[in-house]
Each structure stands twice: as structure tokens, then as C-alpha cells.
mmCIF file of C-alpha atoms in Angstrom:
data_model
loop_
_atom_site.group_PDB
_atom_site.id
_atom_site.type_symbol
_atom_site.label_atom_id
_atom_site.label_comp_id
_atom_site.label_asym_id
_atom_site.label_seq_id
_atom_site.Cartn_x
_atom_site.Cartn_y
_atom_site.Cartn_z
ATOM 1 C CA MET A 929 -27.194 -20.342 56.024
ATOM 2 C CA LYS A 930 -30.019 -20.387 53.001
ATOM 3 C CA ILE A 931 -28.381 -20.510 50.180
ATOM 4 C CA PHE A 932 -30.091 -19.795 46.401
ATOM 5 C CA LEU A 933 -28.375 -21.645 44.324
ATOM 6 C CA MET A 934 -28.700 -20.487 40.060
ATOM 7 C CA THR A 935 -27.887 -23.007 37.658
ATOM 8 C CA ASP A 936 -27.053 -23.572 33.913
ATOM 9 C CA MET A 937 -25.340 -25.431 31.067
ATOM 10 C CA GLU A 938 -23.048 -23.423 29.166
ATOM 11 C CA GLY A 939 -20.833 -22.623 31.502
ATOM 12 C CA VAL A 940 -20.181 -26.193 32.634
ATOM 13 C CA ALA A 941 -16.749 -27.900 31.562
ATOM 14 C CA GLY A 942 -17.104 -30.763 29.122
ATOM 15 C CA ILE A 943 -20.159 -29.177 27.496
ATOM 16 C CA VAL A 944 -18.363 -28.325 24.245
ATOM 17 C CA GLY A 945 -21.451 -26.813 22.076
ATOM 18 C CA PHE A 946 -24.988 -25.563 22.207
ATOM 19 C CA ASP A 947 -26.976 -27.347 19.564
ATOM 20 C CA GLU A 948 -25.653 -30.735 20.577
ATOM 21 C CA TRP A 949 -25.269 -30.426 24.158
ATOM 22 C CA ALA A 950 -28.071 -28.162 25.810
ATOM 23 C CA THR A 951 -31.155 -28.830 23.889
ATOM 24 C CA ARG A 952 -33.421 -31.415 24.055
ATOM 25 C CA GLU A 953 -32.701 -32.586 20.561
ATOM 26 C CA GLY A 954 -29.220 -32.794 20.937
ATOM 27 C CA ASN A 955 -27.339 -36.165 21.026
ATOM 28 C CA TYR A 956 -25.382 -35.375 24.381
ATOM 29 C CA TYR A 957 -28.190 -33.209 25.952
ATOM 30 C CA GLU A 958 -28.790 -36.027 28.970
ATOM 31 C CA LEU A 959 -24.919 -35.801 29.388
ATOM 32 C CA GLY A 960 -24.828 -32.379 29.779
ATOM 33 C CA LYS A 961 -27.526 -32.262 32.297
ATOM 34 C CA SER A 962 -25.331 -34.826 34.265
ATOM 35 C CA LEU A 963 -22.146 -32.923 33.896
ATOM 36 C CA LEU A 964 -24.161 -29.998 34.972
ATOM 37 C CA THR A 965 -25.575 -31.620 38.080
ATOM 38 C CA ALA A 966 -21.970 -33.054 39.001
ATOM 39 C CA GLU A 967 -20.886 -29.510 39.143
ATOM 40 C CA ALA A 968 -24.046 -28.378 41.351
ATOM 41 C CA ASN A 969 -23.100 -30.917 43.271
ATOM 42 C CA ALA A 970 -20.038 -30.243 43.984
ATOM 43 C CA ALA A 971 -20.703 -26.621 44.990
ATOM 44 C CA ILE A 972 -23.205 -27.904 47.553
ATOM 45 C CA GLU A 973 -20.771 -30.079 49.300
ATOM 46 C CA GLY A 974 -18.652 -27.074 49.795
ATOM 47 C CA PHE A 975 -21.044 -25.099 51.051
ATOM 48 C CA TYR A 976 -22.399 -27.356 53.424
ATOM 49 C CA ALA A 977 -18.885 -27.989 54.231
ATOM 50 C CA ALA A 978 -18.947 -24.358 55.046
ATOM 51 C CA GLY A 979 -21.892 -24.453 57.088
ATOM 52 C CA ALA A 980 -24.876 -24.262 54.588
ATOM 53 C CA THR A 981 -28.499 -25.205 56.654
ATOM 54 C CA GLU A 982 -30.393 -25.018 53.530
ATOM 55 C CA ILE A 983 -29.857 -24.831 49.521
ATOM 56 C CA VAL A 984 -32.090 -24.401 47.174
ATOM 57 C CA VAL A 985 -31.256 -25.816 43.485
ATOM 58 C CA VAL A 986 -32.416 -23.228 40.663
ATOM 59 C CA ASP A 987 -32.560 -24.934 37.179
ATOM 60 C CA GLY A 988 -32.565 -21.979 35.079
ATOM 61 C CA HIS A 989 -31.554 -23.621 31.872
ATOM 62 C CA GLY A 990 -34.113 -23.074 29.213
ATOM 63 C CA ALA A 991 -34.605 -26.616 27.990
ATOM 64 C CA GLY A 992 -33.405 -27.882 31.519
ATOM 65 C CA GLY A 993 -30.009 -28.714 33.150
ATOM 66 C CA ILE A 994 -30.474 -30.712 36.081
ATOM 67 C CA HIS A 995 -30.673 -34.053 36.677
ATOM 68 C CA PRO A 996 -32.970 -34.665 39.725
ATOM 69 C CA LEU A 997 -32.336 -38.075 40.591
ATOM 70 C CA GLN A 998 -28.672 -37.199 39.840
ATOM 71 C CA LEU A 999 -29.009 -34.320 42.350
ATOM 72 C CA ASP A 1000 -27.714 -34.041 46.381
ATOM 73 C CA ASP A 1001 -30.992 -35.411 48.346
ATOM 74 C CA ARG A 1002 -29.864 -32.687 50.859
ATOM 75 C CA VAL A 1003 -31.227 -29.868 48.820
ATOM 76 C CA SER A 1004 -34.701 -28.348 47.244
ATOM 77 C CA TYR A 1005 -34.977 -28.493 43.577
ATOM 78 C CA LEU A 1006 -36.705 -25.564 41.759
ATOM 79 C CA ARG A 1007 -37.972 -25.604 38.018
ATOM 80 C CA GLY A 1008 -40.366 -23.119 37.282
ATOM 81 C CA PRO A 1009 -41.378 -21.112 33.975
ATOM 82 C CA VAL A 1010 -38.327 -20.276 31.893
ATOM 83 C CA PRO A 1011 -37.685 -17.683 31.037
ATOM 84 C CA GLY A 1012 -39.394 -15.728 33.945
ATOM 85 C CA PRO A 1013 -41.331 -14.368 35.909
ATOM 86 C CA TYR A 1014 -38.703 -13.060 37.647
ATOM 87 C CA PRO A 1015 -37.535 -12.967 40.491
ATOM 88 C CA PHE A 1016 -37.554 -17.306 40.458
ATOM 89 C CA LEU A 1017 -38.861 -17.560 43.848
ATOM 90 C CA LEU A 1018 -35.683 -15.422 45.371
ATOM 91 C CA ASP A 1019 -36.843 -13.596 48.496
ATOM 92 C CA ALA A 1020 -35.090 -11.950 51.492
ATOM 93 C CA SER A 1021 -35.140 -15.223 53.695
ATOM 94 C CA PHE A 1022 -32.033 -16.264 51.750
ATOM 95 C CA ASP A 1023 -28.388 -15.127 52.935
ATOM 96 C CA ALA A 1024 -26.484 -15.188 49.876
ATOM 97 C CA MET A 1025 -26.770 -16.416 45.975
ATOM 98 C CA ALA A 1026 -24.313 -18.669 43.853
ATOM 99 C CA TRP A 1027 -24.525 -19.839 40.635
ATOM 100 C CA VAL A 1028 -22.836 -22.903 38.779
ATOM 101 C CA GLY A 1029 -22.392 -23.686 35.011
ATOM 102 C CA GLN A 1030 -22.838 -19.819 34.065
ATOM 103 C CA HIS A 1031 -22.357 -18.312 30.762
ATOM 104 C CA ALA A 1032 -21.067 -14.539 30.097
ATOM 105 C CA LYS A 1033 -23.056 -12.413 28.528
ATOM 106 C CA ALA A 1034 -23.742 -11.508 24.963
ATOM 107 C CA GLY A 1035 -21.257 -9.843 23.041
ATOM 108 C CA THR A 1036 -18.169 -10.460 25.467
ATOM 109 C CA GLU A 1037 -15.098 -11.555 23.186
ATOM 110 C CA GLU A 1038 -13.262 -15.174 24.684
ATOM 111 C CA ALA A 1039 -16.521 -16.098 25.886
ATOM 112 C CA HIS A 1040 -17.673 -19.682 25.349
ATOM 113 C CA MET A 1041 -21.668 -20.177 24.322
ATOM 114 C CA ALA A 1042 -22.006 -16.187 25.457
ATOM 115 C CA HIS A 1043 -25.720 -15.178 25.529
ATOM 116 C CA THR A 1044 -28.226 -12.890 26.781
ATOM 117 C CA GLY A 1045 -31.294 -15.018 27.275
ATOM 118 C CA TRP A 1046 -31.374 -16.103 23.500
ATOM 119 C CA PHE A 1047 -29.013 -15.783 21.178
ATOM 120 C CA ASP A 1048 -30.932 -13.052 19.514
ATOM 121 C CA VAL A 1049 -29.815 -10.331 21.919
ATOM 122 C CA LYS A 1050 -27.177 -8.165 21.118
ATOM 123 C CA ASP A 1051 -26.599 -6.413 24.839
ATOM 124 C CA MET A 1052 -29.161 -5.719 27.255
ATOM 125 C CA PHE A 1053 -28.883 -2.136 29.394
ATOM 126 C CA ILE A 1054 -29.917 -1.884 33.127
ATOM 127 C CA ASN A 1055 -29.412 2.087 33.999
ATOM 128 C CA GLY A 1056 -27.113 2.135 30.633
ATOM 129 C CA ARG A 1057 -24.593 -0.333 32.607
ATOM 130 C CA SER A 1058 -24.206 -3.666 30.315
ATOM 131 C CA VAL A 1059 -25.356 -6.722 31.882
ATOM 132 C CA GLY A 1060 -26.266 -10.247 31.065
ATOM 133 C CA GLU A 1061 -27.878 -13.430 32.788
ATOM 134 C CA PHE A 1062 -25.920 -13.010 35.998
ATOM 135 C CA GLY A 1063 -25.640 -9.448 36.111
ATOM 136 C CA LEU A 1064 -30.011 -9.287 36.348
ATOM 137 C CA MET A 1065 -30.137 -11.769 39.066
ATOM 138 C CA ALA A 1066 -27.440 -10.473 41.239
ATOM 139 C CA MET A 1067 -29.120 -6.754 40.973
ATOM 140 C CA ILE A 1068 -32.716 -8.566 42.036
ATOM 141 C CA GLY A 1069 -30.322 -9.901 44.711
ATOM 142 C CA THR A 1070 -28.855 -6.541 45.697
ATOM 143 C CA LEU A 1071 -32.612 -5.130 46.315
ATOM 144 C CA MET A 1072 -33.612 -8.147 48.451
ATOM 145 C CA ASN A 1073 -30.154 -7.885 50.620
ATOM 146 C CA VAL A 1074 -29.217 -11.184 49.078
ATOM 147 C CA GLN A 1075 -25.211 -11.431 48.475
ATOM 148 C CA PRO A 1076 -23.957 -12.853 45.734
ATOM 149 C CA ILE A 1077 -20.788 -14.911 47.033
ATOM 150 C CA PHE A 1078 -20.074 -17.538 44.021
ATOM 151 C CA GLY A 1079 -20.086 -18.559 40.700
ATOM 152 C CA SER A 1080 -18.405 -20.938 38.573
ATOM 153 C CA GLY A 1081 -18.255 -21.034 34.432
ATOM 154 C CA ASP A 1082 -16.196 -19.871 32.018
ATOM 155 C CA GLU A 1083 -13.275 -17.729 32.507
ATOM 156 C CA ALA A 1084 -15.281 -14.822 30.782
ATOM 157 C CA PHE A 1085 -17.991 -15.040 33.180
ATOM 158 C CA THR A 1086 -15.557 -14.950 36.035
ATOM 159 C CA ARG A 1087 -14.250 -11.766 34.532
ATOM 160 C CA GLU A 1088 -17.755 -10.496 34.319
ATOM 161 C CA ALA A 1089 -19.056 -11.445 37.794
ATOM 162 C CA SER A 1090 -15.709 -10.067 39.405
ATOM 163 C CA ASP A 1091 -16.425 -6.455 37.699
ATOM 164 C CA LEU A 1092 -19.912 -6.145 38.619
ATOM 165 C CA VAL A 1093 -19.772 -7.745 42.165
ATOM 166 C CA PRO A 1094 -16.299 -7.025 43.278
ATOM 167 C CA GLY A 1095 -15.093 -9.769 45.888
ATOM 168 C CA ILE A 1096 -17.449 -12.619 44.683
ATOM 169 C CA GLU A 1097 -15.565 -15.879 44.516
ATOM 170 C CA THR A 1098 -15.051 -17.301 41.285
ATOM 171 C CA VAL A 1099 -14.022 -20.583 39.518
ATOM 172 C CA SER A 1100 -13.141 -20.690 35.799
ATOM 173 C CA VAL A 1101 -13.640 -24.394 34.820
ATOM 174 C CA LYS A 1102 -12.887 -23.427 30.568
ATOM 175 C CA ARG A 1103 -11.675 -20.685 28.607
ATOM 176 C CA GLY A 1104 -13.132 -19.503 25.248
ATOM 177 C CA VAL A 1105 -10.959 -18.915 21.941
ATOM 178 C CA MET A 1106 -13.141 -16.975 19.903
ATOM 179 C CA GLN A 1107 -11.843 -13.162 19.261
ATOM 180 C CA GLY A 1108 -14.065 -10.015 18.948
ATOM 181 C CA THR A 1109 -17.440 -9.847 20.064
ATOM 182 C CA GLY A 1110 -19.666 -11.176 17.034
ATOM 183 C CA GLU A 1111 -21.216 -7.775 16.511
ATOM 184 C CA ALA A 1112 -22.245 -8.100 13.114
ATOM 185 C CA CYS A 1113 -23.753 -11.679 13.647
ATOM 186 C CA THR A 1114 -27.059 -12.328 12.593
ATOM 187 C CA THR A 1115 -28.636 -14.875 15.562
ATOM 188 C CA ASP A 1116 -28.011 -18.376 13.802
ATOM 189 C CA GLN A 1117 -24.816 -16.977 12.789
ATOM 190 C CA TYR A 1118 -23.915 -15.722 16.552
ATOM 191 C CA ARG A 1119 -25.653 -19.275 18.054
ATOM 192 C CA ILE A 1120 -22.822 -21.387 16.804
ATOM 193 C CA ARG A 1121 -19.966 -18.466 16.446
ATOM 194 C CA ASN A 1122 -18.469 -19.306 20.547
ATOM 195 C CA ASP A 1123 -18.580 -22.819 20.503
ATOM 196 C CA GLY A 1124 -14.808 -22.963 20.601
ATOM 197 C CA ALA A 1125 -13.136 -23.431 24.194
ATOM 198 C CA ILE A 1126 -10.387 -25.155 26.120
ATOM 199 C CA HIS A 1127 -11.896 -26.895 28.783
ATOM 200 C CA LEU A 1128 -10.331 -28.474 32.593
ATOM 201 C CA HIS A 1129 -11.371 -31.918 32.793
ATOM 202 C CA PRO A 1130 -14.769 -32.352 34.317
ATOM 203 C CA HIS A 1131 -12.808 -34.372 37.752
ATOM 204 C CA GLN A 1132 -10.585 -31.228 38.280
ATOM 205 C CA ALA A 1133 -13.462 -28.588 37.640
ATOM 206 C CA ARG A 1134 -15.701 -30.080 40.646
ATOM 207 C CA ILE A 1135 -12.562 -30.209 42.809
ATOM 208 C CA ARG A 1136 -12.521 -26.401 42.189
ATOM 209 C CA ILE A 1137 -16.019 -25.406 42.221
ATOM 210 C CA ARG A 1138 -16.307 -27.888 45.851
ATOM 211 C CA ASP A 1139 -13.515 -25.215 47.180
ATOM 212 C CA GLY A 1140 -14.432 -22.334 45.896
ATOM 213 C CA ALA A 1141 -17.702 -22.832 47.363
ATOM 214 C CA GLU A 1142 -16.469 -23.559 50.695
ATOM 215 C CA ARG A 1143 -14.037 -20.420 50.597
ATOM 216 C CA ALA A 1144 -16.855 -18.246 49.712
ATOM 217 C CA LEU A 1145 -19.318 -19.145 52.458
ATOM 218 C CA ASN A 1146 -16.372 -19.334 55.108
ATOM 219 C CA ARG A 1147 -15.497 -15.918 53.998
ATOM 220 C CA PHE A 1148 -18.959 -14.826 53.814
ATOM 221 C CA ILE A 1149 -19.631 -16.025 57.653
ATOM 222 C CA ARG A 1150 -16.654 -14.391 58.722
ATOM 223 C CA ASP A 1151 -16.543 -10.891 56.697
ATOM 224 C CA ARG A 1152 -19.569 -9.875 54.912
ATOM 225 C CA ALA A 1153 -18.174 -6.953 53.991
ATOM 226 C CA SER A 1154 -15.495 -8.412 51.617
ATOM 227 C CA PHE A 1155 -17.937 -8.658 49.250
ATOM 228 C CA ASP A 1156 -19.101 -5.801 47.397
ATOM 229 C CA LYS A 1157 -23.032 -5.864 45.599
ATOM 230 C CA PRO A 1158 -23.782 -4.032 42.461
ATOM 231 C CA GLU A 1159 -25.147 -0.619 42.635
ATOM 232 C CA ILE A 1160 -28.644 -0.331 41.565
ATOM 233 C CA ILE A 1161 -30.555 2.906 41.859
ATOM 234 C CA SER A 1162 -34.389 3.919 40.917
ATOM 235 C CA PRO A 1163 -35.844 5.226 38.734
ATOM 236 C CA TYR A 1164 -35.079 2.135 36.145
ATOM 237 C CA HIS A 1165 -34.465 2.092 32.539
ATOM 238 C CA TYR A 1166 -34.117 -1.250 30.731
ATOM 239 C CA ALA A 1167 -33.047 -1.551 27.124
ATOM 240 C CA ILE A 1168 -32.449 -4.499 25.393
ATOM 241 C CA HIS A 1169 -30.660 -4.236 21.666
ATOM 242 C CA TYR A 1170 -31.364 -7.134 19.420
ATOM 243 C CA ARG A 1171 -29.330 -8.309 16.703
ATOM 244 C CA GLN A 1172 -30.777 -9.579 13.032
ATOM 245 C CA ASP A 1173 -32.827 -12.650 13.497
ATOM 246 C CA GLY A 1174 -34.374 -14.058 10.052
ATOM 247 C CA ASP A 1175 -35.913 -10.931 8.386
ATOM 248 C CA VAL A 1176 -36.274 -9.315 11.695
ATOM 249 C CA GLN A 1177 -34.168 -6.109 11.567
ATOM 250 C CA PRO A 1178 -31.730 -5.143 14.664
ATOM 251 C CA ARG A 1179 -33.980 -3.188 17.154
ATOM 252 C CA ILE A 1180 -33.323 -1.612 20.423
ATOM 253 C CA VAL A 1181 -36.702 -1.932 22.661
ATOM 254 C CA GLU A 1182 -36.973 0.011 26.100
ATOM 255 C CA TYR A 1183 -38.597 0.060 29.287
ATOM 256 C CA GLU A 1184 -39.229 2.881 31.648
ATOM 257 C CA GLY A 1185 -40.085 2.086 35.463
ATOM 258 C CA GLU A 1186 -40.035 4.265 38.431
ATOM 259 C CA ASN A 1187 -38.999 1.927 41.856
ATOM 260 C CA ASP A 1188 -39.974 -1.926 40.299
ATOM 261 C CA LEU A 1189 -37.147 -3.567 38.322
ATOM 262 C CA ILE A 1190 -38.649 -7.065 38.808
ATOM 263 C CA ALA A 1191 -42.325 -5.859 37.521
ATOM 264 C CA LEU A 1192 -40.076 -4.021 34.146
ATOM 265 C CA LEU A 1193 -38.288 -7.195 33.923
ATOM 266 C CA ASN A 1194 -41.915 -9.230 33.986
ATOM 267 C CA ARG A 1195 -43.181 -6.608 31.520
ATOM 268 C CA ALA A 1196 -40.251 -6.845 29.146
ATOM 269 C CA LEU A 1197 -40.880 -10.816 29.295
ATOM 270 C CA GLU A 1198 -44.775 -10.697 28.726
ATOM 271 C CA GLU A 1199 -44.233 -8.525 25.733
ATOM 272 C CA LYS A 1200 -41.244 -10.673 23.887
ATOM 273 C CA LYS A 1201 -43.955 -13.569 23.947
#
């Protein structure tokens, strides 16, 4: 049973703000990496207890979020170009996908450090459906017949995941407190807008993540039909709605494709560079 484990920093219990915790320049960046790695290890422990045979841990945070020396030595560690190219070496050899430390998509109410890729994105759509970082990878997994089974992060993320992938096992480790979507914010305003949250103690978060991961894989092995997948049908239309960023005004960028969603996503990444 081979598992593709995506990781990010902003959805981790105890990581309380972006600039100080999730950037290389932040005073608490190294501590943030340790907190994320401990949550990843908790999920790894749960997956192996349920029968996992191979786990690849993907460091999906822009600045890097995993501390390799603290990571469970039974797993492989993948750190490639960020962002992209998609699909971060995900392929059909994997049975299931999971997420640790995941945050909600841009514009989500009561979310903690919500964004999609970066804070300049107001929303992102695949075939008219609003998606975030989780949704993009879940859709890619669907195209490869790799089932999303587990995700941990802030409470808003768990709602987003359950809406897109009914049946997915989720664990909330904190709850954002900011009301509203931040629709009118500039990029800089939105980056600091959603830093308020109520957190579980990191030790309690890890216990819940470990138990949730074990439940998810046990259920997947026993009853795969209890997990759904997001619907994704070609031809593909990809739209990115940007907020004001300095002197750059709000805009919408759209991409059309016939039947290759991954190529479409990577074209968008290349054109943004």
C-alpha cells in the first residue's frame, strides 16, 4: 500500500503567522519546520500501523517545511522545484494520497493563513469550480486513479476537503477566527489578514493526526467505495483571479486545454515566472 503524502506549513498546529513562521527570514522558521515534521511523523506512524508498505513525503511548502533529519527514517523524502512542475512525481503506482499541514484556499472565511499558491490569488477555478492547492492535487490524483484519503490542517481546510472529496478522513488542528473573505484586500493586506486562530496543543494535534491517518487507511483497505473523488471532465478550462498586487491591478487570466490538465497547469506556472 503506497502513499503519496503532501505537506505544507500553514495548516500546522502552533504555526501562528506566515512572515515569522513560514519564511526563511522568520524568527520561528526552524521551529515551524520541526512542528510540521512532527505532524508528518504522526501521520506516517498511523499509516504504517494500518498497513502502509511505502510512503513518499512531499515537501510542498515554498520555502521548504520538512526537517529531513527529524523525519521518520522509514519514508522517502521528495523536494523538487516549487512551485511545480505538476504533478510532483505523483503517478499511478501510488494507491492513495494524503495531506498534512494543509491550509484552506484563498478567500475562505474563518480560515488560517488561507491562500492559493500565493496571497495575490483571489480565487482559482477548474471548469468553473473554485479550488485551492488541495483541490488541484486531488484532481490530478483522480486523473491517475490515486485516491485522496486523509487531510489535516485548519478547520476551514477540512470543510473544503470534505466538500470536494466526500468520505475523506480529516483532522482539524486549529480554527481561524477572521470573518469575511478579504475580497477587497491587496496582496500585502491579505497576507497578514488571517493570522488569528485558536490552536490545539501540538501534542494533542499529533495524537489526532496519528489516529486519523490509521482510520483512513484501515477504511480504505476495507471499503474503498466509502471514499469519493472530485469530478473532473475534459476539455479543461483554468482561470486564475488575481487581487491587486502593488501597482499591478486585479485581473483574470484564463487557459484552455483539450484533455491534458497537468500541461495546462504547468503552462500557467511557466507564464507567471
